[in-house]
Every structure is written in C-alpha cells, then in structure tokens.
Tab-separated table of C-alpha atoms in Angstrom:
chain	number	residue	atom	x	y	z
P	1	MET	CA	186.045	81.364	220.492
P	2	ASP	CA	185.286	80.800	224.170
P	3	TYR	CA	182.969	78.166	225.647
P	4	GLN	CA	181.976	77.587	229.270
P	5	LEU	CA	181.685	73.801	229.480
P	6	ARG	CA	180.940	73.725	233.191
P	7	GLU	CA	181.416	76.134	236.073
P	8	GLY	CA	185.175	76.678	236.374
P	9	VAL	CA	185.869	74.668	233.191
P	10	ALA	CA	186.336	76.670	229.981
P	11	LEU	CA	187.359	75.860	226.424
P	12	HIS	CA	189.085	78.309	224.091
P	13	VAL	CA	189.240	77.325	220.422
P	14	ILE	CA	191.638	79.142	218.072
P	15	PRO	CA	190.829	78.005	214.518
P	16	THR	CA	193.687	78.625	212.095
P	17	LYS	CA	194.999	77.082	208.879
P	18	GLN	CA	198.436	78.527	209.573
P	19	PHE	CA	200.046	75.372	210.997
P	20	LYS	CA	200.337	71.703	210.065
P	21	THR	CA	199.818	70.649	213.669
P	22	THR	CA	197.014	70.864	216.203
P	23	GLN	CA	197.882	71.931	219.734
P	24	VAL	CA	195.817	70.972	222.772
P	25	VAL	CA	196.726	72.611	226.074
P	26	ILE	CA	194.972	71.968	229.384
P	27	ASN	CA	195.749	74.634	231.950
P	28	LEU	CA	195.030	74.074	235.671
P	29	THR	CA	195.269	77.332	237.630
P	30	ALA	CA	195.304	77.922	241.393
P	31	PRO	CA	196.686	80.514	243.808
P	32	HIS	CA	200.490	80.596	243.894
P	33	GLU	CA	201.263	79.420	247.438
P	34	ARG	CA	204.310	77.996	249.148
P	35	ALA	CA	202.243	75.096	250.478
P	36	THR	CA	201.544	73.774	246.983
P	37	VAL	CA	203.970	75.127	244.371
P	38	THR	CA	206.769	72.579	244.975
P	39	GLN	CA	204.221	69.752	244.902
P	40	ARG	CA	202.963	71.031	241.540
P	41	SER	CA	206.522	71.096	240.229
P	42	LEU	CA	207.184	67.508	241.315
P	43	LEU	CA	203.873	66.449	239.769
P	44	ALA	CA	204.920	67.995	236.460
P	45	ASN	CA	207.953	65.714	236.479
P	46	LEU	CA	205.938	62.642	237.472
P	47	VAL	CA	202.695	62.542	235.530
P	48	GLU	CA	204.215	62.975	232.071
P	49	LEU	CA	206.257	59.772	232.512
P	50	GLY	CA	203.450	57.237	232.512
P	51	SER	CA	199.969	56.166	233.541
P	52	MET	CA	198.202	52.970	234.514
P	53	ARG	CA	197.600	52.218	230.829
P	54	TYR	CA	201.045	53.406	229.676
P	55	PRO	CA	203.206	52.471	232.676
P	56	ASP	CA	206.670	53.530	231.509
P	57	GLN	CA	208.393	56.049	229.272
P	58	ASN	CA	209.066	53.543	226.494
P	59	ILE	CA	205.387	52.640	226.214
P	60	VAL	CA	204.462	56.337	226.261
P	61	ALA	CA	206.997	57.004	223.498
P	62	ARG	CA	205.624	54.147	221.368
P	63	LYS	CA	202.099	55.476	221.742
P	64	LEU	CA	203.193	58.964	220.690
P	65	ALA	CA	204.990	57.460	217.696
P	66	GLU	CA	201.775	55.661	216.702
P	67	MET	CA	200.140	59.093	216.653
P	68	TYR	CA	202.467	60.090	213.809
P	69	GLY	CA	205.125	61.581	216.057
P	70	ALA	CA	202.900	63.443	218.500
P	71	SER	CA	204.554	65.160	221.455
P	72	PHE	CA	203.302	65.317	225.040
P	73	GLY	CA	204.552	67.036	228.161
P	74	THR	CA	203.853	69.296	231.101
P	75	ASP	CA	204.830	72.859	231.894
P	76	LEU	CA	204.580	75.354	234.754
P	77	HIS	CA	203.896	79.081	234.700
P	78	LYS	CA	203.508	81.786	237.335
P	79	TYR	CA	201.387	84.849	236.633
P	80	GLY	CA	201.411	87.278	239.542
P	81	THR	CA	199.471	85.617	242.355
P	82	VAL	CA	198.460	82.471	240.448
P	83	HIS	CA	200.228	79.302	239.301
P	84	SER	CA	199.372	77.327	236.175
P	85	PHE	CA	200.051	73.638	235.616
P	86	ARG	CA	199.889	72.751	231.947
P	87	PHE	CA	199.389	69.519	229.969
P	88	ILE	CA	200.394	69.902	226.318
P	89	ILE	CA	199.940	67.577	223.350
P	90	SER	CA	200.767	68.383	219.742
P	91	ILE	CA	199.542	66.176	216.900
P	92	PRO	CA	199.794	66.415	213.100
P	93	ASN	CA	196.825	67.980	211.377
P	94	GLU	CA	194.667	65.061	210.235
P	95	LYS	CA	194.153	66.721	206.861
P	96	PHE	CA	197.787	65.983	206.006
P	97	LEU	CA	197.504	62.269	206.842
P	98	THR	CA	196.382	59.383	204.632
P	99	SER	CA	194.867	57.547	207.612
P	100	THR	CA	191.114	57.712	208.154
P	101	ASP	CA	191.512	57.321	211.926
P	102	ASP	CA	190.312	60.212	214.094
P	103	LEU	CA	193.688	61.318	215.474
P	104	MET	CA	192.131	63.943	217.736
P	105	ASP	CA	190.019	61.270	219.445
P	106	THR	CA	193.104	59.079	219.898
P	107	ALA	CA	195.120	61.993	221.302
P	108	LEU	CA	192.415	63.027	223.737
P	109	ASP	CA	191.999	59.450	224.931
P	110	PHE	CA	195.752	59.360	225.563
P	111	VAL	CA	195.638	62.692	227.421
P	112	LYS	CA	192.679	61.504	229.475
P	113	THR	CA	194.502	58.467	230.779
P	114	MET	CA	197.697	60.440	231.428
P	115	ILE	CA	195.770	62.967	233.519
P	116	PHE	CA	193.112	60.879	235.232
P	117	GLU	CA	194.834	57.496	235.516
P	118	PRO	CA	198.260	58.302	236.987
P	119	LEU	CA	200.670	55.504	237.803
P	120	VAL	CA	199.805	54.804	241.431
P	121	THR	CA	199.521	52.031	244.005
P	122	ASP	CA	197.123	51.682	246.925
P	123	THR	CA	199.306	54.030	248.976
P	124	GLY	CA	200.239	56.756	246.506
P	125	PHE	CA	202.400	57.371	243.466
P	126	ASP	CA	204.664	54.503	242.370
P	127	GLN	CA	207.479	54.574	244.949
P	128	ALA	CA	210.416	53.902	242.627
P	129	ILE	CA	209.414	56.555	240.095
P	130	PHE	CA	208.562	58.999	242.875
P	131	ASP	CA	211.954	58.525	244.554
P	132	ARG	CA	213.807	58.964	241.263
P	133	GLN	CA	211.995	62.144	240.287
P	134	LYS	CA	212.280	63.603	243.772
P	135	ALA	CA	216.034	62.964	243.703
P	136	ASN	CA	216.290	64.531	240.251
P	137	MET	CA	214.413	67.577	241.472
P	138	ALA	CA	216.661	67.897	244.529
P	139	ALA	CA	219.689	67.777	242.230
P	140	ASP	CA	218.151	70.498	240.050
P	141	PHE	CA	217.664	72.719	243.069
P	142	ALA	CA	221.240	72.100	244.189
P	143	SER	CA	222.574	73.037	240.750
P	144	ILE	CA	220.887	76.453	240.633
P	145	ILE	CA	223.856	78.008	242.380
P	146	ASP	CA	226.087	76.894	239.490
P	147	ASP	CA	224.174	79.180	237.116
P	148	LYS	CA	225.122	82.490	238.689
P	149	GLN	CA	222.836	84.531	236.431
P	150	SER	CA	219.759	82.520	237.477
P	151	TYR	CA	220.980	82.413	241.080
P	152	ALA	CA	221.307	86.212	241.161
P	153	ALA	CA	217.826	86.634	239.701
P	154	GLN	CA	216.347	84.421	242.413
P	155	LYS	CA	218.278	86.164	245.183
P	156	LEU	CA	216.941	89.508	243.963
P	157	ALA	CA	213.386	88.138	244.052
P	158	ASP	CA	213.957	86.902	247.621
P	159	LEU	CA	215.286	90.319	248.616
P	160	TYR	CA	212.549	92.337	246.932
P	161	PHE	CA	209.454	90.268	247.665
P	162	GLY	CA	210.411	88.437	250.851
P	163	ASP	CA	207.250	86.288	250.714
P	164	ASP	CA	205.553	83.645	248.547
P	165	GLN	CA	205.899	85.948	245.527
P	166	ALA	CA	209.635	85.249	245.576
P	167	ILE	CA	209.099	81.508	245.033
P	168	PRO	CA	209.527	80.620	241.345
P	169	SER	CA	207.091	78.474	239.367
P	170	TYR	CA	209.227	75.370	240.012
P	171	GLY	CA	209.131	75.693	243.817
P	172	GLN	CA	211.981	75.547	246.301
P	173	ALA	CA	214.250	72.932	247.846
P	174	ALA	CA	213.147	73.613	251.423
P	175	ASP	CA	209.677	72.237	250.713
P	176	LEU	CA	210.695	69.066	248.881
P	177	ASP	CA	211.654	66.742	251.738
P	178	GLU	CA	208.226	66.620	253.362
P	179	ILE	CA	206.447	65.433	250.197
P	180	THR	CA	205.528	61.717	250.149
P	181	PRO	CA	203.919	59.507	247.478
P	182	ALA	CA	200.666	59.535	249.466
P	183	SER	CA	200.596	63.279	250.180
P	184	LEU	CA	201.415	64.084	246.562
P	185	LEU	CA	198.622	61.875	245.215
P	186	ALA	CA	196.171	63.457	247.642
P	187	TYR	CA	197.181	66.909	246.446
P	188	TYR	CA	196.991	65.853	242.779
P	189	GLN	CA	193.421	64.647	243.260
P	190	GLU	CA	192.600	67.952	244.958
P	191	MET	CA	194.199	69.868	242.086
P	192	LEU	CA	192.166	68.023	239.452
P	193	ALA	CA	188.983	68.638	241.409
P	194	GLN	CA	189.478	72.264	242.436
P	195	ASP	CA	191.804	74.126	240.048
P	196	GLN	CA	190.273	76.371	237.437
P	197	VAL	CA	190.460	74.581	234.078
P	198	ASP	CA	191.116	76.370	230.790
P	199	MET	CA	191.545	74.209	227.702
P	200	PHE	CA	192.993	75.592	224.481
P	201	VAL	CA	192.833	74.035	221.023
P	202	LEU	CA	194.731	75.701	218.180
P	203	GLY	CA	194.738	74.416	214.612
P	204	ASP	CA	192.641	73.742	211.534
P	205	VAL	CA	189.694	72.420	213.538
P	206	GLU	CA	185.904	72.585	213.546
P	207	PRO	CA	184.900	74.398	216.771
P	208	ASP	CA	181.638	72.477	217.280
P	209	ALA	CA	183.440	69.140	216.987
P	210	VAL	CA	186.131	70.322	219.409
P	211	VAL	CA	183.515	71.353	221.956
P	212	THR	CA	181.941	67.887	221.813
P	213	LYS	CA	185.273	66.101	222.174
P	214	LEU	CA	186.714	68.245	224.996
P	215	SER	CA	183.438	68.226	226.926
P	216	ALA	CA	183.934	64.492	227.379
P	217	LEU	CA	187.002	64.982	229.578
P	218	PRO	CA	185.829	64.289	233.149
P	219	PHE	CA	186.544	67.668	234.717
P	220	GLU	CA	183.697	68.286	237.154
P	221	ALA	CA	182.264	71.727	237.869
P	222	ARG	CA	184.197	73.760	240.438
P	223	PRO	CA	184.200	77.372	241.674
P	224	LYS	CA	185.885	79.750	239.261
P	225	LEU	CA	189.158	81.209	240.504
P	226	THR	CA	188.501	84.560	242.178
P	227	THR	CA	192.092	85.427	243.110
P	228	ASN	CA	193.247	88.833	241.892
P	229	VAL	CA	196.114	87.975	239.549
P	230	ASN	CA	197.833	91.324	239.989
P	231	TYR	CA	200.201	91.890	242.896
P	232	GLN	CA	202.006	94.963	244.091
P	233	GLN	CA	204.712	94.841	246.713
P	234	ALA	CA	204.391	97.500	249.406
P	235	SER	CA	206.892	100.312	248.883
P	236	LYS	CA	209.986	100.118	251.074
P	237	PRO	CA	211.257	103.302	252.769
P	238	THR	CA	214.880	102.499	251.905
P	239	VAL	CA	216.597	100.507	249.171
P	240	LEU	CA	217.482	96.993	250.325
P	241	ARG	CA	221.012	95.849	249.426
P	242	GLU	CA	222.632	92.437	249.644
P	243	THR	CA	226.072	91.261	248.502
P	244	ASP	CA	227.378	87.719	248.119
P	245	HIS	CA	230.954	86.712	247.370
P	246	PHE	CA	231.781	83.760	245.122
P	247	ASP	CA	234.737	82.608	243.084
P	248	VAL	CA	233.527	84.252	239.860
P	249	SER	CA	235.269	86.242	237.150
P	250	GLN	CA	232.115	88.191	236.230
P	251	ALA	CA	230.031	89.946	238.857
P	252	LYS	CA	226.226	90.034	238.670
P	253	LEU	CA	224.378	93.240	239.536
P	254	ASN	CA	220.570	92.981	239.618
P	255	LEU	CA	218.104	95.696	240.554
P	256	ALA	CA	214.381	95.616	241.358
P	257	TYR	CA	212.067	98.585	240.898
P	258	GLN	CA	208.493	98.998	241.978
P	259	PHE	CA	206.642	99.976	238.792
P	260	PRO	CA	202.960	100.639	239.561
P	261	VAL	CA	201.274	100.675	236.182
P	262	ASP	CA	197.517	100.648	235.750
P	263	ILE	CA	197.232	97.500	233.645
P	264	LYS	CA	193.499	98.030	233.184
P	265	THR	CA	194.259	101.073	231.034
P	266	ASP	CA	196.391	101.806	227.989
P	267	GLU	CA	199.200	102.830	230.358
P	268	ARG	CA	200.466	99.260	230.078
P	269	PHE	CA	201.353	99.891	226.435
P	270	ALA	CA	203.440	102.909	227.395
P	271	ALA	CA	205.137	100.745	230.031
P	272	THR	CA	205.956	98.126	227.383
P	273	VAL	CA	207.516	100.777	225.146
P	274	PHE	CA	209.429	102.245	228.107
P	275	ASN	CA	210.830	98.810	228.961
P	276	ALA	CA	211.984	98.272	225.368
P	277	LEU	CA	213.579	101.723	225.255
P	278	PHE	CA	215.226	101.265	228.638
P	279	GLY	CA	216.627	97.733	228.480
P	280	ALA	CA	214.520	95.108	226.716
P	281	SER	CA	215.732	95.481	223.145
P	282	PRO	CA	218.991	95.789	221.174
P	283	LEU	CA	218.060	99.469	220.685
P	284	SER	CA	217.719	100.134	224.413
P	285	LYS	CA	219.686	102.627	226.446
P	286	LEU	CA	221.102	99.904	228.688
P	287	PHE	CA	222.419	97.959	225.694
P	288	VAL	CA	223.674	100.934	223.701
P	289	ASN	CA	225.016	103.173	226.452
P	290	VAL	CA	225.997	100.811	229.276
P	291	ARG	CA	227.179	97.803	227.307
P	292	GLU	CA	228.354	99.215	223.968
P	293	LYS	CA	229.471	102.822	224.502
P	294	ALA	CA	230.686	102.755	228.113
P	295	SER	CA	231.784	99.082	227.976
P	296	LEU	CA	230.703	98.696	231.593
P	297	ALA	CA	228.697	95.490	231.196
P	298	TYR	CA	229.006	92.118	229.502
P	299	TYR	CA	225.223	92.156	229.292
P	300	ALA	CA	222.566	94.601	230.489
P	301	SER	CA	218.821	94.226	230.102
P	302	SER	CA	215.491	94.914	231.793
P	303	GLN	CA	212.364	92.834	232.286
P	304	LEU	CA	208.839	94.104	232.936
P	305	SER	CA	206.233	92.217	234.959
P	306	THR	CA	202.847	93.920	234.817
P	307	THR	CA	201.245	91.272	237.061
P	308	THR	CA	203.691	92.033	239.903
P	309	GLN	CA	203.969	95.755	239.112
P	310	SER	CA	207.749	95.472	238.963
P	311	LEU	CA	210.707	95.929	236.648
P	312	THR	CA	214.095	94.290	237.073
P	313	VAL	CA	217.530	94.982	235.618
P	314	GLN	CA	220.100	92.247	235.046
P	315	THR	CA	223.777	92.990	234.341
P	316	GLY	CA	227.109	91.194	234.206
P	317	ILE	CA	229.948	93.528	235.165
P	318	GLU	CA	233.451	93.864	236.587
P	319	GLY	CA	233.075	93.928	240.368
P	320	GLN	CA	235.138	97.096	240.815
P	321	ASN	CA	232.721	99.015	238.567
P	322	LEU	CA	229.703	98.568	240.852
P	323	GLU	CA	229.101	102.236	241.697
P	324	LEU	CA	229.848	103.379	238.133
P	325	VAL	CA	227.269	100.960	236.749
P	326	LEU	CA	224.656	101.920	239.339
P	327	ALA	CA	225.143	105.553	238.394
P	328	ILE	CA	224.935	105.023	234.646
P	329	ILE	CA	221.807	102.867	234.975
P	330	ASP	CA	220.190	105.674	236.936
P	331	GLU	CA	221.265	108.115	234.231
P	332	GLN	CA	219.398	106.087	231.601
P	333	ILE	CA	216.199	106.228	233.642
P	334	LYS	CA	216.516	109.970	234.190
P	335	ALA	CA	217.180	110.458	230.473
P	336	ILE	CA	213.874	108.801	229.589
P	337	GLN	CA	212.026	110.622	232.368
P	338	THR	CA	213.229	113.977	231.019
P	339	GLY	CA	212.691	113.130	227.355
P	340	ASP	CA	216.340	112.716	226.409
P	341	PHE	CA	215.560	110.442	223.467
P	342	THR	CA	214.627	111.302	219.919
P	343	ASP	CA	211.437	110.686	217.990
P	344	GLU	CA	213.518	108.390	215.798
P	345	ASP	CA	214.591	106.389	218.870
P	346	LEU	CA	210.943	105.953	219.836
P	347	LYS	CA	209.922	105.038	216.295
P	348	ASN	CA	212.659	102.400	216.023
P	349	VAL	CA	211.877	100.841	219.404
P	350	ILE	CA	208.171	100.615	218.571
P	351	ALA	CA	208.989	99.089	215.175
P	352	ASN	CA	211.144	96.497	216.944
P	353	LEU	CA	208.270	95.647	219.302
P	354	VAL	CA	205.868	95.315	216.378
P	355	ASN	CA	208.255	93.039	214.486
P	356	SER	CA	208.782	90.823	217.542
P	357	TYR	CA	205.060	90.603	218.173
P	358	GLU	CA	204.269	89.753	214.564
P	359	SER	CA	207.018	87.104	214.567
P	360	SER	CA	205.439	85.499	217.629
P	361	LEU	CA	202.283	84.940	215.579
P	362	ASP	CA	204.240	82.267	213.689
P	363	SER	CA	204.566	80.219	216.880
P	364	PRO	CA	201.660	78.034	218.075
P	365	ARG	CA	203.188	78.020	221.549
P	366	MET	CA	203.250	81.820	221.718
P	367	MET	CA	199.711	82.127	220.382
P	368	ILE	CA	198.402	79.787	223.078
P	369	GLU	CA	200.487	81.533	225.730
P	370	ARG	CA	198.911	84.841	224.753
P	371	ALA	CA	195.430	83.306	224.926
P	372	ALA	CA	196.232	81.776	228.331
P	373	VAL	CA	197.424	85.089	229.746
P	374	GLN	CA	194.314	86.846	228.479
P	375	SER	CA	192.096	84.162	230.012
P	376	ILE	CA	193.828	84.317	233.396
P	377	THR	CA	194.050	88.110	233.618
P	378	GLY	CA	190.680	88.801	232.031
P	379	ARG	CA	192.265	91.315	229.660
P	380	GLN	CA	191.195	90.617	226.085
P	381	THR	CA	193.256	92.410	223.440
P	382	SER	CA	193.111	91.441	219.783
P	383	VAL	CA	196.228	91.339	217.627
P	384	ASN	CA	195.218	94.426	215.688
P	385	SER	CA	194.285	96.303	218.848
P	386	TRP	CA	197.630	95.504	220.487
P	387	LEU	CA	199.537	96.689	217.427
P	388	ASP	CA	197.460	99.854	217.136
P	389	LYS	CA	197.902	100.756	220.795
P	390	ILE	CA	201.667	100.118	220.775
P	391	GLU	CA	202.103	102.216	217.649
P	392	ALA	CA	200.028	105.010	219.208
P	393	VAL	CA	202.280	105.403	222.292
P	394	THR	CA	203.729	108.906	222.440
P	395	LYS	CA	206.948	110.330	223.802
P	396	ALA	CA	205.031	112.153	226.529
P	397	GLU	CA	203.360	108.893	227.633
P	398	VAL	CA	206.719	107.121	227.883
P	399	MET	CA	208.158	110.000	229.915
P	400	ALA	CA	205.125	109.964	232.204
P	401	VAL	CA	205.134	106.234	232.876
P	402	ALA	CA	208.895	106.336	233.566
P	403	GLN	CA	208.155	108.563	236.577
P	404	HIS	CA	206.555	105.557	238.323
P	405	LEU	CA	209.883	103.727	238.747
P	406	ASN	CA	210.997	103.378	242.363
P	407	LEU	CA	214.250	101.517	243.119
P	408	GLN	CA	213.631	99.005	245.910
P	409	ALA	CA	216.365	96.372	245.960
P	410	ILE	CA	219.947	95.819	244.768
P	411	TYR	CA	221.580	92.398	244.709
P	412	PHE	CA	225.299	92.118	243.949
P	413	LEU	CA	227.191	88.870	243.422
P	414	THR	CA	230.907	89.459	243.145
P	415	GLY	CA	234.259	87.728	243.272
P	416	ASP	CA	236.124	90.584	244.955
P	417	ASP	CA	235.727	92.826	247.985
P	418	ASN	CA	234.329	95.875	246.189
P	419	GLY	CA	230.710	95.094	246.991
P	420	LYS	CA	229.275	96.631	250.150
P	421	ASP	CA	226.265	95.374	252.113
C-alpha cells in the first residue's frame, strides 16, 4: 500500500500478521557520487550513536530497552547509480504486550530525535565522537586488504568500472581526510532536505493510523529523484587484466562480464535462472564442474547485478592453475549457450530459486529490501508474479540470454609468479 505524503516523500505500508515485530525503515536516496558517498558512510556511523536528547550510547541503549528491547541502527545500500541511507527501528508488536502505551508513537518520537536532532555543537558534529568514528572508519578501510576475497572483489570493480561506479556503498579512504565536523553537518542537513524519502512499515498495523503517524515526521517536500537507476558500462575492445602479488596460500581469480539484459522485460527472469545455473547455486556448473569434479577451485560462484548490467565470477584457486581455470569457466558459459544442460538441470535450478525466494518471505528484512528495490527501480512485481515468471523460464530463453555475456576484466591476486599482467 503506497502513499505519497508530500512531493518526494512516500510511505509504503506492508500489513502482515506473520511477525511478532513491527519494522520501520526510512530510506534516503540520492545519486551515488564520489563527492558524497564517503560522507554518507561516516554519517551512518555517527548518527546512530546519539542525539541531543539521547547524547550517548548508554542512554540510547536504555531507551531502546524501555521500548521492550527495540533495536535501532543505520545501513547503506547501492543500487546502480543511486545510494540509499537507511534508518531502521524494530519494535515488538503492541498486541503481544500488556502495556497500554502506544509503542509506535514512542518509537517514532525516538526516531525523530535521532534523525532531526543529531548530537552537534555550534560548529558541527560533536568533535570527540566525530574524531573517534572517523578514526574507526579509517581503520576499517585499512583492514580491507586483510580480507583478500573482499579486496579482490573491489579491485575487480576498480578495473571494470574505472569511475564512481567502482566505489562501494561505504565509500573510500581517499575521501575521508577532507571531511570535517562542520562540512559533514552541512551535508547531513542537505541530505535530509533533498534526498528522496521512502518510508516502509511492515507488521500487524492499521494503514490509516500509520499514515497519520508517519506524516508527522518533518520531511519537507522535495523534487523526486529522476536519476536513471540502471547503468551500463561501455564495452571495452579488449579484456583488461591486472595481477597483484601477495603472501597468500590461495589465489583469487575474479572476472567481470558485461551482461546487457533488458530489465524492463521478462528477460531479467531468464538472466536470474542463467546466473543460478552458471554459478549462483549449489547446483551450478561452476560449483559442480569447477569446484567438485575438476577440483580446480576452493570456491567458485557468480553474482548478477541487473542495475549495472554486469555479472561477476569469484574463485579461490591454486595460482599455477590460472589458465586452466579461465578455460574451464569459459567452457561452462559455452555449455549453457549451446544448451549443454538437461531439462532436469533447469528444473532443479528453478526449484532451488523458488525455495530460496519463498524462504526469504520469512524475513522482515528481506521483505522490506524487496519493497525498497521495487520503489527505487520502479519495477513492481508481486510474489506470485515473480514465482510464475521464474517457473516459466525455458531452456531456449536461458541459452539466448547467455549469448549476451561479454568478458571485460580479469583480476588475479596470487602468491606466486604464475600470474601475468
């Protein structure tokens, strides 16, 4: 149930008796840009810690405890060309409490002060808290290299995109130093005033009452976001390759493919099935043939991004097997393109997708995430429609969509001298 509270401010109510909690999510969405993404990440670390009314973490924790163990936090998401900053509060369903207090009112009052009354001084965010969180964030950036799987994924993004699209939702170290308490507060005020606002309420609630309560949050009207969420990298004439050498026992081989899929049509369902058959499920060709049968990988999987029109492959291998693994990955793609998979393979992969999707319906977080994606992309697909369209995907459609794959970048992190630039 969707409501336009003001221009650029929308409310999405998902009534359900399925859960014993009520989730309220406030999503602030803006273009994903280098100039702002690291500021948004630092803000996510700062604003959840306290406000003028609740000035430290202990006081925040006590207030949440008074709300029968409510939880509150922030989150960041990147969808193609846009970036979402998320406030999240979860409270027990009032129908399971003996108290006659209006817990939703209490929770929204808490959220209001956490958002609109941040802990600031005359010159910006509280200096001590700002310095601590900025130092923590710098340490997080410095530690990325210690997680070689995540490091390899980011290096592949840098290689493939080579622009702001490569910057993850949490920003980058190079842009952290220039942020000050004053500049960050100025940007936060701009964000609250200009970002598109989508609010989601999921639980056993009365929609009319929710509309009244959420309308009271002081988000002013603002222009609706007009950015095209979908992004497609221009095709490169040759495959880009980069190799790094580290003291590691397990090499990381990551590949990026351009995968132009028309997400406005049912082709996206064929792409989802292709991805599951290729590398995104335990039944996939990468898992069965590369990891299990050939024993050429410690792990091997694929990931589809329809908003960036790309597909990536992540593997952990022995460095000396680089060319063998590249060849066998290509063989799996060619096998799907030429129909070298059985009807039973297709049936099992689709059944696995259906089971995973239906399992996600037991998660409030996943239900809100799905609603958020649909709101941002403008693609509305009901549960039944999604299931019907996935189950209707044919072998010919999977073969056809597989033809769109175009290898663009190869990143190799190895501990020996077998990798070649």
